[in-house]
XYZ file of C-alpha atoms in Angstrom:
130
model
C 22.869 162.727 99.766
C 25.157 160.509 102.267
C 23.577 156.738 101.335
C 24.558 158.068 97.632
C 27.817 159.370 98.547
C 28.260 156.019 100.674
C 27.815 154.315 97.195
C 30.049 156.252 94.999
C 32.917 155.534 97.368
C 32.115 151.602 97.059
C 32.058 152.065 93.469
C 34.434 155.217 92.120
C 37.140 153.682 94.316
C 37.915 150.852 92.679
C 37.574 152.278 88.387
C 39.337 155.413 89.629
C 42.000 152.441 90.191
C 41.558 150.757 86.798
C 40.790 153.758 84.999
C 44.907 154.156 85.886
C 45.390 150.777 85.101
C 42.942 149.908 81.402
C 43.223 153.979 79.668
C 42.786 153.955 76.683
C 43.872 158.117 75.292
C 40.809 158.229 74.215
C 39.339 157.514 77.326
C 41.872 160.526 78.284
C 40.236 162.811 75.826
C 36.616 162.270 77.196
C 37.822 162.685 80.947
C 39.740 166.358 79.513
C 36.160 167.045 77.760
C 34.493 166.804 80.706
C 36.482 169.525 82.690
C 35.104 172.977 83.677
C 35.756 176.144 84.701
C 34.299 177.385 88.321
C 34.730 181.084 87.628
C 33.395 180.754 84.483
C 30.823 177.932 84.521
C 27.092 178.662 85.626
C 26.194 175.974 88.364
C 24.013 173.899 85.857
C 27.242 173.596 83.996
C 29.299 171.945 86.138
C 27.354 169.793 87.620
C 26.926 168.003 84.400
C 30.556 168.441 83.250
C 30.812 166.417 86.445
C 28.957 163.731 86.292
C 30.299 163.326 82.476
C 33.781 163.071 83.925
C 33.235 160.542 86.598
C 30.972 159.009 84.017
C 34.608 159.130 81.936
C 36.459 157.791 84.285
C 33.548 154.494 84.728
C 33.921 154.210 80.813
C 38.066 153.907 81.427
C 37.588 151.182 83.038
C 37.129 149.151 80.072
C 34.563 147.535 82.613
C 31.096 148.427 80.446
C 29.259 146.783 83.740
C 30.781 149.422 85.833
C 28.651 152.279 83.519
C 26.086 150.908 83.677
C 25.875 151.103 87.263
C 27.026 154.362 87.919
C 25.062 155.913 85.267
C 22.346 156.594 87.608
C 24.745 157.817 90.050
C 25.518 160.853 88.390
C 22.064 162.087 87.213
C 20.869 161.929 91.047
C 20.661 165.949 91.084
C 21.921 168.163 94.106
C 18.608 169.684 96.643
C 18.915 173.477 96.494
C 18.952 173.193 100.319
C 22.522 171.291 99.140
C 23.517 173.771 96.357
C 22.980 177.332 98.921
C 24.843 175.559 101.742
C 28.553 174.769 99.515
C 31.493 175.974 100.612
C 32.297 179.001 98.447
C 34.992 177.297 96.861
C 33.405 174.117 96.731
C 33.213 173.643 92.437
C 37.285 174.887 92.319
C 38.278 171.804 94.939
C 36.433 170.021 93.023
C 38.376 171.501 89.912
C 41.673 170.908 91.185
C 40.957 166.860 92.417
C 39.470 166.524 88.529
C 42.259 167.759 86.902
C 44.422 165.692 89.488
C 42.801 162.298 89.006
C 42.874 162.858 85.324
C 46.315 163.403 85.505
C 47.004 160.040 87.732
C 44.618 158.379 85.388
C 46.927 159.492 82.062
C 50.044 158.456 84.250
C 48.690 154.663 85.675
C 49.176 155.683 89.354
C 46.236 153.010 90.410
C 47.384 153.495 94.093
C 47.277 157.365 93.263
C 43.846 157.407 91.407
C 42.045 155.159 94.204
C 44.096 157.499 97.351
C 43.002 160.706 95.757
C 38.720 159.551 94.787
C 38.728 158.789 98.262
C 39.713 162.248 99.732
C 37.167 163.076 96.404
C 34.058 162.103 97.265
C 35.471 161.715 101.360
C 35.432 166.070 100.781
C 32.414 166.787 98.508
C 30.519 164.184 102.304
C 31.640 166.828 104.400
C 30.850 169.584 102.231
C 27.171 168.485 101.984
C 26.893 167.470 105.594
C 26.125 171.633 106.700
């Protein structure tokens, strides 16, 4: 998991910045469509939405290579031992981060999007390294 998150950080942080600079209205609709409700949705729905959201951010870079390279990263499944040990507020925090990143991308805040992406991945690293 640590190796996966290290690679995600190397790719997703700059992708978030580019997405904020280059996104289209269609990209914003795609990102918004990948939201989930941590209080109502089942685990599989949240996992699929998480992957769809990050794929939409990659798409918003306008560089098809980001999509190609990152696509396999979002289809790696969390092992049962990881899922069972996630903090109780894990999915709520992921949801908040995704919504905040959407707003930064929408507002064209490249630096803020990159910083949030870093914090988001740091949180996932911390939460899954239990």
